Short mmCIF file of C-alpha atoms in Angstrom, two decimals:
data_model
loop_
_atom_site.label_atom_id
_atom_site.label_comp_id
_atom_site.label_asym_id
_atom_site.label_seq_id
_atom_site.Cartn_x
_atom_site.Cartn_y
_atom_site.Cartn_z
CA GLY A 14 -21.67 -39.20 14.34
CA GLU A 15 -22.92 -41.67 11.78
CA SER A 16 -24.78 -40.03 8.96
CA VAL A 17 -26.32 -40.75 5.63
CA GLY A 18 -25.66 -39.27 2.26
CA LEU A 19 -25.64 -35.53 1.75
CA HIS A 20 -27.32 -35.66 -1.64
CA LEU A 21 -30.67 -37.12 -0.68
CA PRO A 22 -34.00 -35.73 -1.87
CA THR A 23 -35.10 -33.19 0.70
CA LEU A 24 -38.51 -32.18 1.98
CA SER A 25 -38.86 -29.02 4.03
CA VAL A 26 -42.07 -28.39 5.98
CA GLN A 27 -43.32 -25.94 8.55
CA GLU A 28 -43.87 -27.20 12.08
CA GLY A 29 -47.49 -28.20 12.48
CA ASP A 30 -48.04 -28.94 8.80
CA ASN A 31 -48.53 -32.42 7.42
CA SER A 32 -45.65 -34.13 5.61
CA ILE A 33 -45.87 -36.60 2.76
CA ILE A 34 -42.82 -38.63 1.87
CA ASN A 35 -42.97 -40.70 -1.29
CA CYS A 36 -41.21 -43.81 -2.45
CA ALA A 37 -41.24 -45.93 -5.59
CA TYR A 38 -40.46 -49.61 -5.23
CA SER A 39 -39.48 -52.23 -7.75
CA ASN A 40 -40.20 -55.70 -6.38
CA SER A 41 -43.83 -56.69 -6.76
CA ALA A 42 -43.14 -59.90 -4.83
CA SER A 43 -42.34 -58.12 -1.56
CA ASP A 44 -44.65 -59.25 1.24
CA TYR A 45 -44.33 -56.15 3.40
CA PHE A 46 -43.33 -52.54 2.87
CA ILE A 47 -41.77 -50.68 5.73
CA TRP A 48 -40.81 -47.16 6.76
CA TYR A 49 -37.75 -46.44 8.87
CA LYS A 50 -36.52 -43.18 10.37
CA GLN A 51 -32.85 -42.40 10.85
CA GLU A 52 -31.76 -39.50 13.03
CA SER A 53 -28.27 -38.09 12.85
CA GLY A 54 -25.76 -40.32 14.58
CA LYS A 55 -28.17 -43.19 15.07
CA GLY A 56 -29.22 -46.37 13.37
CA PRO A 57 -32.52 -46.64 11.48
CA GLN A 58 -35.63 -47.01 13.61
CA PHE A 59 -38.78 -48.84 12.57
CA ILE A 60 -41.86 -46.64 12.17
CA ILE A 61 -44.61 -48.66 10.53
CA ASP A 62 -45.15 -51.45 8.04
CA ILE A 63 -47.91 -52.44 5.67
CA ARG A 64 -48.68 -55.84 4.28
CA SER A 65 -48.70 -56.08 0.51
CA ASN A 66 -52.41 -56.98 0.39
CA MET A 67 -53.41 -53.76 2.14
CA ASP A 68 -53.58 -50.23 0.77
CA LYS A 69 -53.62 -48.17 3.95
CA ARG A 70 -52.45 -48.48 7.51
CA GLN A 71 -52.51 -45.91 10.29
CA GLY A 72 -50.30 -45.50 13.30
CA GLN A 73 -49.76 -42.77 15.80
CA ARG A 74 -49.56 -39.57 13.71
CA VAL A 75 -48.45 -41.60 10.69
CA THR A 76 -50.30 -43.17 7.80
CA VAL A 77 -48.80 -45.36 5.12
CA LEU A 78 -50.44 -45.72 1.72
CA LEU A 79 -49.62 -48.44 -0.77
CA ASN A 80 -50.53 -48.24 -4.45
CA LYS A 81 -49.52 -51.50 -6.05
CA THR A 82 -50.74 -50.45 -9.48
CA VAL A 83 -48.01 -47.86 -9.82
CA LYS A 84 -45.65 -49.40 -7.24
CA HIS A 85 -45.80 -46.39 -4.98
CA LEU A 86 -45.58 -46.07 -1.23
CA SER A 87 -46.08 -42.95 0.85
CA LEU A 88 -45.69 -41.96 4.48
CA GLN A 89 -47.87 -39.18 5.83
CA ILE A 90 -46.90 -37.51 9.08
CA ALA A 91 -49.59 -35.40 10.72
CA ALA A 92 -48.75 -32.20 12.61
CA THR A 93 -45.04 -32.49 11.88
CA GLN A 94 -42.78 -31.67 14.82
CA PRO A 95 -39.11 -30.65 15.01
CA GLY A 96 -38.35 -34.11 16.38
CA ASP A 97 -39.53 -35.57 13.09
CA SER A 98 -36.50 -34.11 11.31
CA ALA A 99 -34.55 -37.11 10.04
CA VAL A 100 -33.91 -39.24 6.98
CA TYR A 101 -36.80 -41.53 6.10
CA PHE A 102 -36.28 -44.80 4.27
CA CYS A 103 -38.84 -46.98 2.61
CA ALA A 104 -37.91 -50.63 2.59
CA GLU A 105 -39.17 -53.86 1.09
CA HIS A 106 -39.37 -57.08 3.07
CA THR A 107 -38.84 -59.94 0.73
CA GLY A 108 -37.84 -63.57 0.67
CA GLY A 109 -39.30 -64.11 4.13
CA PHE A 110 -36.48 -62.33 5.92
CA LYS A 111 -34.61 -59.81 3.79
CA THR A 112 -35.22 -56.07 4.20
CA ILE A 113 -33.97 -54.00 1.26
CA PHE A 114 -33.74 -50.26 1.83
CA GLY A 115 -34.45 -47.46 -0.63
CA ALA A 116 -32.35 -44.33 -1.04
CA GLY A 117 -33.99 -42.18 1.64
CA THR A 118 -35.56 -38.72 1.89
CA ARG A 119 -34.34 -36.03 4.25
CA LEU A 120 -37.11 -34.21 6.13
CA PHE A 121 -36.44 -30.75 7.56
CA VAL A 122 -38.99 -29.28 9.93
CA LYS A 123 -38.89 -25.51 10.25
CA ALA A 124 -39.92 -24.09 13.61
CA ASP B 30 -32.74 -53.85 27.51
CA ALA B 31 -29.82 -51.77 26.22
CA GLY B 32 -30.66 -52.51 22.61
CA VAL B 33 -28.21 -53.71 20.00
CA ILE B 34 -24.68 -52.88 21.07
CA GLN B 35 -21.90 -52.34 18.57
CA SER B 36 -18.22 -51.73 19.14
CA PRO B 37 -16.17 -49.82 18.45
CA ARG B 38 -18.19 -46.69 17.56
CA HIS B 39 -15.35 -45.37 15.46
CA GLU B 40 -12.41 -47.16 13.88
CA VAL B 41 -9.59 -45.66 11.88
CA THR B 42 -7.14 -48.07 10.34
CA GLU B 43 -4.50 -48.19 7.66
CA MET B 44 -5.03 -49.91 4.37
CA GLY B 45 -4.07 -53.57 4.58
CA GLN B 46 -4.85 -53.97 8.25
CA GLU B 47 -7.42 -56.37 9.66
CA VAL B 48 -10.56 -54.82 11.12
CA THR B 49 -13.05 -56.57 13.39
CA LEU B 50 -16.44 -55.07 14.17
CA ARG B 51 -18.49 -56.48 17.01
CA CYS B 52 -22.18 -56.77 17.76
CA LYS B 53 -24.31 -57.90 20.66
CA PRO B 54 -27.93 -58.40 19.59
CA ILE B 55 -30.95 -57.93 21.79
CA SER B 56 -31.41 -60.89 24.11
CA GLY B 57 -34.01 -63.30 22.78
CA HIS B 58 -33.71 -62.16 19.18
CA ASN B 59 -32.73 -64.98 16.87
CA SER B 60 -32.16 -63.05 13.63
CA LEU B 61 -29.12 -60.86 13.09
CA PHE B 62 -28.21 -58.67 10.15
CA TRP B 63 -25.11 -56.73 9.12
CA TYR B 64 -25.64 -53.67 6.93
CA ARG B 65 -23.23 -51.18 5.38
CA GLN B 66 -24.18 -47.55 4.74
CA THR B 67 -22.40 -45.26 2.28
CA MET B 68 -23.34 -42.14 0.37
CA MET B 69 -23.02 -43.92 -2.95
CA ARG B 70 -24.85 -47.16 -2.18
CA GLY B 71 -27.11 -46.31 0.75
CA LEU B 72 -27.94 -49.14 3.17
CA GLU B 73 -26.82 -52.53 1.86
CA LEU B 74 -27.57 -55.86 3.50
CA LEU B 75 -24.31 -57.79 3.81
CA ILE B 76 -25.27 -60.96 5.64
CA TYR B 77 -28.14 -62.47 7.61
CA PHE B 78 -27.97 -65.03 10.43
CA ASN B 79 -30.86 -67.02 11.83
CA ASN B 80 -30.29 -68.97 15.05
CA ASN B 81 -26.55 -68.27 14.70
CA VAL B 82 -26.41 -69.84 11.23
CA PRO B 83 -25.53 -67.72 8.17
CA ILE B 84 -28.52 -67.94 5.84
CA ASP B 85 -27.73 -65.41 3.14
CA ASP B 86 -24.32 -63.86 2.55
CA SER B 87 -24.97 -62.78 -1.03
CA GLY B 88 -24.43 -59.15 -0.04
CA MET B 89 -20.88 -59.67 1.22
CA PRO B 90 -18.83 -57.67 -1.29
CA GLU B 91 -15.86 -60.01 -1.62
CA ASP B 92 -13.76 -62.63 0.12
CA ARG B 93 -12.02 -60.01 2.24
CA PHE B 94 -15.24 -59.81 4.25
CA SER B 95 -16.26 -62.53 6.68
CA ALA B 96 -18.82 -62.74 9.46
CA LYS B 97 -19.33 -65.13 12.33
CA MET B 98 -21.90 -65.70 15.02
CA PRO B 99 -20.39 -68.14 17.55
CA ASN B 100 -23.36 -67.81 19.90
CA ALA B 101 -26.71 -66.08 20.25
CA SER B 102 -25.25 -63.03 21.94
CA PHE B 103 -22.28 -62.15 19.77
CA SER B 104 -21.37 -61.59 16.14
CA THR B 105 -18.33 -60.24 14.35
CA LEU B 106 -17.72 -58.78 10.92
CA LYS B 107 -14.12 -58.95 9.81
CA ILE B 108 -12.39 -57.24 6.91
CA GLN B 109 -8.94 -58.54 5.99
CA PRO B 110 -7.16 -56.81 4.37
CA SER B 111 -9.02 -53.52 4.60
CA GLU B 112 -9.10 -51.03 1.72
CA PRO B 113 -10.06 -47.33 1.57
CA ARG B 114 -13.27 -48.19 -0.32
CA ASP B 115 -14.42 -50.15 2.73
CA SER B 116 -14.86 -46.86 4.59
CA ALA B 117 -18.51 -46.69 5.64
CA VAL B 118 -20.83 -46.97 8.60
CA TYR B 119 -21.51 -50.58 9.48
CA PHE B 120 -24.74 -51.41 11.27
CA CYS B 121 -25.77 -54.53 13.07
CA ALA B 122 -29.49 -55.20 13.57
CA SER B 123 -31.49 -57.92 15.23
CA SER B 124 -35.11 -59.04 15.12
CA THR B 125 -37.25 -61.51 17.00
CA ASP B 126 -37.50 -63.96 14.13
CA ARG B 127 -36.88 -64.20 10.42
CA ALA B 128 -40.41 -63.14 9.50
CA SER B 129 -40.41 -60.00 11.58
CA THR B 130 -40.40 -56.75 9.67
CA GLU B 131 -39.10 -54.76 12.62
CA ALA B 132 -35.34 -54.81 12.92
CA PHE B 133 -33.61 -53.07 15.82
CA PHE B 134 -30.42 -51.34 14.78
CA GLY B 135 -27.32 -50.56 16.78
CA GLN B 136 -25.62 -47.17 16.73
CA GLY B 137 -23.22 -48.29 14.04
CA THR B 138 -19.46 -48.36 13.64
CA ARG B 139 -17.93 -45.66 11.48
CA LEU B 140 -14.94 -47.23 9.73
CA THR B 141 -12.31 -45.11 8.03
CA VAL B 142 -9.55 -46.84 6.11
CA VAL B 143 -6.67 -44.53 5.20
#
């Protein structure tokens, strides 16, 4: 099926542990920052976004943190499950419509 | 709703041939995007349509690539002539409006040019 690059940064966690996926961004003018999840053979799927004037937003089992000072974004997944294994992309929403994707991080969850 | 539907899922073609990729966005969505995914470049935005009108095609790699959206329920991405370096997974995505941060992606078309 469709797949992403084989040479992505990889994070391996034990099932039940918390995961933290990090991302550095470049465009300070982006109005939103977004996290997407891509499972093998599928297209990216929206997880959560955060407006640029916020520093934290929580969803179901996920929390996104934004540090504009150092241009850093992170996604925290609580109680990581095998179904969370995927490639995670941070993305910047800019220009009112354009979503620009980062390189991605592969998350492996060990049972 | 069946989501964004792309066809074909896989396409293998010879260098120099014309390739047409197809996309049916989610009904009611008025923004449509074409992306290309490769190991070297990751996910690249090729072109964006709003209300069937191309708004930004700055990501289209060269004149061999063209995209159309004749109506709200159909879009095509055409490569003519195709080259081996065009081999990639091509995704179509749609969203409710241009300001929405949530784009819904299709399953993608894996294109191999030999």
